[in-house]
């Protein structure tokens, strides 16, 4: 195994220097305030070359339902590299950099009082990557710019940094137009719209919803009674159907009121009457939504839809119609970040080089159809990776390890191939590769002690990861302050990366929060 770390610097943050590193004497060290340990790796290359890690002892699922043991599965980890950008999938050992003297990764201990969401009676350990305020170097801002640019800057056809500004201007213009149209329709009286909706709901909707709930609650007992009578009748018909004709014998005597079949038939009538009463109540509720009108003839359902649209666009409804917290304000803020990056790129500035990271795996599995073992492959290559703005906080509470994690990962390209040595040409390799451009994942797990990410071990020795804790006492804090997760992929392409016909489009997942998550490992 060949591991290369050409230069490593450990510095005490926040002391930075541009001159050569020198030994610190006792007088200088005595002034250190202990903010944390800064970590910088310069000219960094890590490559396992031809070393192979093999994992055995894994069994596939049994094709016969468990009568015999599953087949052996072998996993060979044949490649892993971390290098500087431009390494050509790890084939050219290009030095990279993790952190810098001005923006080191920092390992530090902090009091819980440093964070509003963590108690002040504990201390925590935090590892955080370097943070950049300069728009072009800030990964979150650059990723926003790349989202609207819709191509990897510098590649063929992607040289005008202001394309992103035009794209987000169109989005802001559309949202603003939708906002103005709603305000114009209701003469700017959005507070009156909200008040009228609340009044109509209290007078017309809530009472009828209670009727619906009552009628719905009566259905289950009626069904249970019908089912009991059906069993007693001998189950001679499908449940819910009545005994009729020949089922009741001569002159219908077998279905008289005193017989089991007759009693069952009566319960069917009762059950259907309850269902009908429920349906009548639901139809009345729907009618009230459609026919409860304001002074201008707008139905309640229309006003509710318009109100929800306005809330999405503007956030809280205010007399001033400030529109300060919704999509309009968010996209206007994004527009500032996008424009800042575009201005800096247009002025000739360039973003710092990222890292290239990659791994290869070989899976040896039994093919039931062929009656022999086969080899499957996975080759993952990420180019131009940056991680600034990421962090991990760790603390203990009630003998449990708690955490809050934020991962900001941007890659210019993320490619996943599934072909091994049989793909001996670039065309064959491309045909079995999934190409993703401008990949950005901003993942948040945990929010202080409101919703800590908990690590534990079960009684049978399996690992468990859990997110929980959001309830009626803290949900407002969670939804107001917990960070959201975000995923964006600018272009997803299967096969030849230069063939537009192979493009599957882009992917955006925005504003995601996990109120509950539980992951448990299991024995293989």
PDB file of C-alpha atoms in Angstrom, residues 6 32-33 44 73 94 155 166 173 186 189 197 206 248 254 289 298 490 507 513:
ATOM      1  CA  UNK A   6       3.889  15.233   1.256  1.00  0.00           C
ATOM      2  CA  UNK A  32      -2.460  30.606  23.403  1.00  0.00           C
ATOM      3  CA  UNK A  33      -6.146  30.817  24.304  1.00  0.00           C
ATOM      4  CA  UNK A  44      -1.721  15.919  -0.153  1.00  0.00           C
ATOM      5  CA  UNK A  73     -20.469 -13.083  -1.543  1.00  0.00           C
ATOM      6  CA  UNK A  94      -1.851  15.474  -8.455  1.00  0.00           C
ATOM      7  CA  UNK A 155     -16.392  23.209 -20.214  1.00  0.00           C
ATOM      8  CA  UNK A 166     -30.577  35.603 -16.317  1.00  0.00           C
ATOM      9  CA  UNK A 173     -39.802  37.672 -11.977  1.00  0.00           C
ATOM     10  CA  UNK A 186     -57.772  40.814  -3.400  1.00  0.00           C
ATOM     11  CA  UNK A 189     -56.170  43.137   1.581  1.00  0.00           C
ATOM     12  CA  UNK A 197     -61.081  32.385   5.810  1.00  0.00           C
ATOM     13  CA  UNK A 206     -65.331  23.014  11.906  1.00  0.00           C
ATOM     14  CA  UNK A 248     -83.890 -18.149   2.738  1.00  0.00           C
ATOM     15  CA  UNK A 254     -85.153 -19.090   6.835  1.00  0.00           C
ATOM     16  CA  UNK A 289     -66.164  24.520   0.854  1.00  0.00           C
ATOM     17  CA  UNK A 298     -65.163  33.815  -4.091  1.00  0.00           C
ATOM     18  CA  UNK A 490     -27.343  19.747 -12.646  1.00  0.00           C
ATOM     19  CA  UNK A 507     -32.725  16.763  -9.977  1.00  0.00           C
ATOM     20  CA  UNK A 513     -36.196  17.952   7.136  1.00  0.00           C
TER      21      UNK A 513
END
